[in-house]
Amino acid sequence: LKGEMSLVGPRPLETREALGCEFEHHIRHSVKPGLTCIWQATHNRNDVGYIEWMRMDYEYIMRKNIVLDIYLILRTLISVLKMNGK
């Protein structure tokens, strides 16, 4: 609503997690946080560790474009629909 978030981008971290980030992880904050991201659109996201999650965010920041955003939005919608309300 206020333009502080995007549809696609790194998921926001909790304040305590963000304060503990290494310097190289602060690149995540160079883009607006998003409602969905590569991690969110991954079918096995519960098996993804913190370091891999940060790597996915970095990959998104380096590759971000409209085609990737559309792909991630569609993957997220499919993932949500397959959950069948669970």
N, CA, C and O atoms as a DFTB+ gen file, in Angstrom:
344 C
 N C O
     1  1       0.810      -1.193       0.000
     2  2       0.000       0.000       0.000
     3  2       0.855       1.260       0.000
     4  3       0.561       2.213      -0.721
     5  1       1.907       1.267       0.801
     6  2       2.745       2.459       0.919
     7  2       3.952       2.411      -0.001
     8  3       4.792       3.310       0.042
     9  1       4.058       1.382      -0.833
    10  2       5.189       1.274      -1.749
    11  2       6.464       0.763      -1.108
    12  3       7.547       0.893      -1.678
    13  1       6.340       0.179       0.084
    14  2       7.518      -0.323       0.792
    15  2       7.857      -1.763       0.436
    16  3       8.927      -2.262       0.784
    17  1       6.919      -2.441      -0.272
    18  2       7.151      -3.832      -0.659
    19  2       6.837      -4.007      -2.135
    20  3       6.189      -3.170      -2.763
    21  1       7.314      -5.114      -2.659
    22  2       7.077      -5.497      -4.040
    23  2       6.348      -6.837      -4.026
    24  3       6.305      -7.507      -2.994
    25  1       5.779      -7.231      -5.156
    26  2       5.195      -8.571      -5.235
    27  2       6.277      -9.633      -5.114
    28  3       6.096     -10.639      -4.428
    29  1       7.408      -9.406      -5.785
    30  2       8.508     -10.375      -5.784
    31  2       9.767      -9.694      -5.262
    32  3      10.089      -8.573      -5.654
    33  1      10.463     -10.379      -4.385
    34  2      11.712      -9.872      -3.815
    35  2      12.057     -10.695      -2.597
    36  3      11.264     -11.546      -2.193
    37  1      13.201     -10.475      -2.002
    38  2      13.579     -11.236      -0.808
    39  2      12.539     -11.074       0.294
    40  3      12.056      -9.970       0.545
    41  1      12.202     -12.163       0.940
    42  2      11.263     -12.089       2.059
    43  2      11.909     -11.277       3.177
    44  3      13.103     -11.429       3.438
    45  1      11.129     -10.409       3.847
    46  2      11.707      -9.629       4.943
    47  2      12.157     -10.536       6.088
    48  3      11.503     -11.531       6.402
    49  1      13.260     -10.182       6.690
    50  2      13.748     -10.909       7.863
    51  2      13.184     -10.264       9.119
    52  3      12.846      -9.081       9.126
    53  1      13.086     -11.057      10.183
    54  2      12.749     -10.474      11.475
    55  2      13.902      -9.560      11.878
    56  3      15.043      -9.787      11.474
    57  1      13.617      -8.540      12.660
    58  2      14.630      -7.561      13.051
    59  2      15.843      -8.228      13.680
    60  3      16.974      -7.868      13.357
    61  1      15.636      -9.187      14.566
    62  2      16.766      -9.840      15.243
    63  2      17.620     -10.626      14.258
    64  3      18.835     -10.717      14.431
    65  1      16.992     -11.204      13.209
    66  2      17.762     -11.921      12.190
    67  2      18.563     -10.936      11.344
    68  3      19.729     -11.178      11.033
    69  1      17.929      -9.827      10.974
    70  2      18.585      -8.833      10.125
    71  2      19.791      -8.215      10.825
    72  3      20.812      -7.959      10.186
    73  1      19.684      -7.973      12.123
    74  2      20.791      -7.373      12.859
    75  2      21.985      -8.312      12.942
    76  3      23.123      -7.855      13.053
    77  1      21.744      -9.611      12.890
    78  2      22.822     -10.587      12.981
    79  2      23.423     -10.971      11.641
    80  3      24.309     -11.824      11.585
    81  1      22.958     -10.359      10.562
    82  2      23.435     -10.717       9.225
    83  2      24.879     -10.290       9.015
    84  3      25.324      -9.252       9.506
    85  1      25.586     -11.113       8.283
    86  2      26.929     -10.754       7.841
    87  2      26.813      -9.598       6.847
    88  3      25.739      -9.357       6.295
    89  1      27.899      -8.895       6.622
    90  2      27.897      -7.757       5.703
    91  2      27.368      -8.144       4.327
    92  3      26.579      -7.407       3.735
    93  1      27.808      -9.321       3.804
    94  2      27.410      -9.702       2.446
    95  2      25.910      -9.959       2.330
    96  3      25.364      -9.909       1.228
    97  1      25.241     -10.230       3.438
    98  2      23.799     -10.459       3.379
    99  2      23.018      -9.149       3.298
   100  3      21.829      -9.159       2.978
   101  1      23.659      -8.044       3.577
   102  2      22.953      -6.766       3.541
   103  2      22.581      -6.350       2.123
   104  3      21.809      -5.408       1.945
   105  1      23.112      -7.032       1.112
   106  2      22.700      -6.751      -0.265
   107  2      21.214      -7.045      -0.438
   108  3      20.564      -6.466      -1.309
   109  1      20.676      -7.937       0.382
   110  2      19.240      -8.234       0.336
   111  2      18.421      -6.967       0.545
   112  3      17.313      -6.839       0.023
   113  1      18.967      -6.047       1.300
   114  2      18.219      -4.846       1.634
   115  2      18.401      -3.732       0.610
   116  3      17.933      -2.612       0.811
   117  1      19.089      -4.047      -0.498
   118  2      19.251      -3.063      -1.570
   119  2      18.039      -3.065      -2.499
   120  3      17.925      -2.207      -3.374
   121  1      17.138      -4.023      -2.310
   122  2      15.903      -4.094      -3.095
   123  2      14.723      -4.170      -2.128
   124  3      14.889      -4.530      -0.962
   125  1      13.540      -3.832      -2.615
   126  2      12.353      -3.906      -1.770
   127  2      12.052      -5.362      -1.428
   128  3      12.221      -6.246      -2.268
   129  1      11.609      -5.611      -0.206
   130  2      11.197      -6.970       0.141
   131  2       9.941      -7.337      -0.637
   132  3       9.194      -6.464      -1.079
   133  1       9.717      -8.628      -0.797
   134  2       8.580      -9.077      -1.583
   135  2       7.656     -10.017      -0.833
   136  3       8.006     -10.563       0.213
   137  1       6.472     -10.191      -1.393
   138  2       5.509     -11.138      -0.842
   139  2       5.875     -12.565      -1.209
   140  3       5.525     -13.504      -0.492
   141  1       6.581     -12.733      -2.327
   142  2       7.066     -14.047      -2.721
   143  2       8.496     -13.919      -3.213
   144  3       8.969     -12.826      -3.524
   145  1       9.174     -15.055      -3.279
   146  2      10.577     -15.077      -3.683
   147  2      10.913     -16.475      -4.195
   148  3      10.047     -17.349      -4.220
   149  1      12.150     -16.690      -4.600
   150  2      12.549     -18.013      -5.077
   151  2      12.289     -19.052      -3.988
   152  3      11.765     -20.127      -4.278
   153  1      12.646     -18.750      -2.752
   154  2      12.427     -19.692      -1.653
   155  2      10.948     -20.036      -1.508
   156  3      10.592     -21.206      -1.367
   157  1      10.091     -19.026      -1.544
   158  2       8.647     -19.225      -1.379
   159  2       8.085     -20.096      -2.501
   160  3       7.156     -20.870      -2.275
   161  1       8.639     -19.976      -3.701
   162  2       8.140     -20.720      -4.860
   163  2       8.772     -22.105      -4.985
   164  3       8.467     -22.844      -5.922
   165  1       9.650     -22.460      -4.048
   166  2      10.325     -23.755      -4.085
   167  2       9.440     -24.805      -3.428
   168  3       8.925     -24.587      -2.332
   169  1       9.263     -25.936      -4.090
   170  2       8.350     -26.960      -3.573
   171  2       8.839     -27.597      -2.277
   172  3       8.023     -28.099      -1.504
   173  1      10.108     -27.592      -2.025
   174  2      10.645     -28.205      -0.799
   175  2      11.255     -27.159       0.130
   176  3      12.303     -27.398       0.730
   177  1      10.611     -26.014       0.250
   178  2      11.200     -24.898       1.000
   179  2      11.463     -25.219       2.464
   180  3      12.344     -24.613       3.073
   181  1      10.720     -26.157       3.042
   182  2      10.965     -26.509       4.444
   183  2      12.291     -27.234       4.628
   184  3      12.806     -27.321       5.742
   185  1      12.844     -27.756       3.536
   186  2      14.131     -28.449       3.591
   187  2      15.310     -27.523       3.293
   188  3      16.462     -27.953       3.331
   189  1      15.024     -26.256       2.997
   190  2      16.065     -25.294       2.626
   191  2      16.583     -24.614       3.889
   192  3      15.809     -24.034       4.650
   193  1      17.885     -24.688       4.109
   194  2      18.496     -24.043       5.262
   195  2      18.670     -22.541       5.053
   196  3      18.452     -22.018       3.960
   197  1      19.064     -21.869       6.117
   198  2      19.208     -20.413       6.102
   199  2      20.212     -19.945       5.048
   200  3      19.935     -18.994       4.316
   201  1      21.364     -20.595       4.962
   202  2      22.398     -20.165       4.012
   203  2      21.903     -20.327       2.580
   204  3      22.132     -19.456       1.741
   205  1      21.227     -21.435       2.296
   206  2      20.678     -21.654       0.953
   207  2      19.599     -20.625       0.638
   208  3      19.508     -20.147      -0.493
   209  1      18.782     -20.282       1.629
   210  2      17.747     -19.262       1.460
   211  2      18.391     -17.926       1.080
   212  3      17.914     -17.244       0.173
   213  1      19.470     -17.550       1.770
   214  2      20.162     -16.303       1.463
   215  2      20.779     -16.355       0.060
   216  3      20.787     -15.351      -0.652
   217  1      21.296     -17.528      -0.338
   218  2      21.853     -17.689      -1.675
   219  2      20.759     -17.499      -2.729
   220  3      21.000     -16.881      -3.765
   221  1      19.574     -18.021      -2.473
   222  2      18.448     -17.853      -3.395
   223  2      18.084     -16.378      -3.536
   224  3      17.813     -15.905      -4.640
   225  1      18.077     -15.651      -2.419
   226  2      17.778     -14.218      -2.473
   227  2      18.836     -13.475      -3.285
   228  3      18.508     -12.611      -4.098
   229  1      20.093     -13.810      -3.065
   230  2      21.179     -13.174      -3.813
   231  2      21.032     -13.471      -5.306
   232  3      21.210     -12.583      -6.139
   233  1      20.704     -14.727      -5.643
   234  2      20.499     -15.106      -7.047
   235  2      19.377     -14.275      -7.659
   236  3      19.499     -13.807      -8.791
   237  1      18.284     -14.088      -6.919
   238  2      17.179     -13.277      -7.429
   239  2      17.632     -11.838      -7.683
   240  3      17.338     -11.270      -8.734
   241  1      18.336     -11.258      -6.734
   242  2      18.780      -9.867      -6.871
   243  2      19.671      -9.700      -8.101
   244  3      19.563      -8.702      -8.813
   245  1      20.546     -10.668      -8.351
   246  2      21.455     -10.588      -9.496
   247  2      20.745     -10.814     -10.829
   248  3      21.173     -10.275     -11.850
   249  1      19.669     -11.602     -10.839
   250  2      19.002     -11.980     -12.084
   251  2      17.654     -11.304     -12.288
   252  3      17.025     -11.525     -13.323
   253  1      17.185     -10.496     -11.352
   254  2      15.800     -10.038     -11.387
   255  2      15.430      -9.372     -12.706
   256  3      16.152      -8.531     -13.242
   257  1      14.268      -9.792     -13.199
   258  2      13.684      -9.238     -14.416
   259  2      12.210      -9.616     -14.434
   260  3      11.772     -10.435     -13.626
   261  1      11.452      -9.039     -15.330
   262  2      10.005      -9.235     -15.359
   263  2       9.627     -10.690     -15.640
   264  3       8.646     -11.186     -15.086
   265  1      10.383     -11.374     -16.485
   266  2      10.081     -12.777     -16.802
   267  2      10.250     -13.644     -15.551
   268  3       9.405     -14.492     -15.263
   269  1      11.329     -13.433     -14.818
   270  2      11.553     -14.187     -13.579
   271  2      10.460     -13.868     -12.563
   272  3       9.977     -14.770     -11.878
   273  1      10.064     -12.603     -12.454
   274  2       9.003     -12.222     -11.522
   275  2       7.694     -12.937     -11.860
   276  3       7.031     -13.470     -10.970
   277  1       7.326     -12.951     -13.128
   278  2       6.089     -13.623     -13.550
   279  2       6.170     -15.115     -13.243
   280  3       5.207     -15.703     -12.750
   281  1       7.312     -15.722     -13.534
   282  2       7.515     -17.145     -13.256
   283  2       7.336     -17.434     -11.763
   284  3       6.654     -18.390     -11.393
   285  1       7.942     -16.616     -10.914
   286  2       7.855     -16.839      -9.467
   287  2       6.438     -16.618      -8.942
   288  3       5.994     -17.335      -8.045
   289  1       5.732     -15.646      -9.482
   290  2       4.337     -15.419      -9.082
   291  2       3.487     -16.631      -9.452
   292  3       2.684     -17.096      -8.643
   293  1       3.660     -17.142     -10.669
   294  2       2.898     -18.318     -11.099
   295  2       3.234     -19.541     -10.256
   296  3       2.336     -20.279      -9.850
   297  1       4.521     -19.761      -9.989
   298  2       4.927     -20.907      -9.151
   299  2       4.329     -20.796      -7.744
   300  3       3.912     -21.796      -7.160
   301  1       4.292     -19.590      -7.216
   302  2       3.721     -19.385      -5.885
   303  2       2.223     -19.670      -5.893
   304  3       1.712     -20.332      -4.989
   305  1       1.517     -19.174      -6.907
   306  2       0.076     -19.427      -7.005
   307  2      -0.215     -20.920      -7.111
   308  3      -1.128     -21.424      -6.458
   309  1       0.554     -21.621      -7.927
   310  2       0.381     -23.073      -8.067
   311  2       0.621     -23.760      -6.731
   312  3      -0.129     -24.656      -6.345
   313  1       1.651     -23.345      -6.034
   314  2       1.971     -23.924      -4.732
   315  2       0.834     -23.705      -3.738
   316  3       0.470     -24.620      -3.000
   317  1       0.279     -22.512      -3.718
   318  2      -0.826     -22.193      -2.809
   319  2      -2.060     -23.020      -3.168
   320  3      -2.720     -23.564      -2.283
   321  1      -2.370     -23.117      -4.449
   322  2      -3.548     -23.874      -4.872
   323  2      -3.412     -25.364      -4.579
   324  3      -4.402     -26.017      -4.252
   325  1      -2.225     -25.902      -4.689
   326  2      -2.005     -27.326      -4.416
   327  2      -2.112     -27.662      -2.938
   328  3      -2.321     -28.822      -2.583
   329  1      -1.973     -26.678      -2.080
   330  2      -2.064     -26.923      -0.634
   331  2      -3.496     -27.265      -0.223
   332  3      -3.706     -27.867       0.830
   333  1      -4.472     -26.892      -1.033
   334  2      -5.883     -27.189      -0.755
   335  2      -6.309     -26.759       0.645
   336  3      -7.011     -27.494       1.340
   337  1      -5.886     -25.575       1.050
   338  2      -6.287     -25.011       2.337
   339  2      -5.538     -25.544       3.542
   340  3      -5.902     -25.228       4.675
   341  1      -4.507     -26.337       3.334
   342  2      -3.747     -26.893       4.472
   343  2      -2.781     -25.873       5.019
   344  3      -2.058     -26.157       5.974
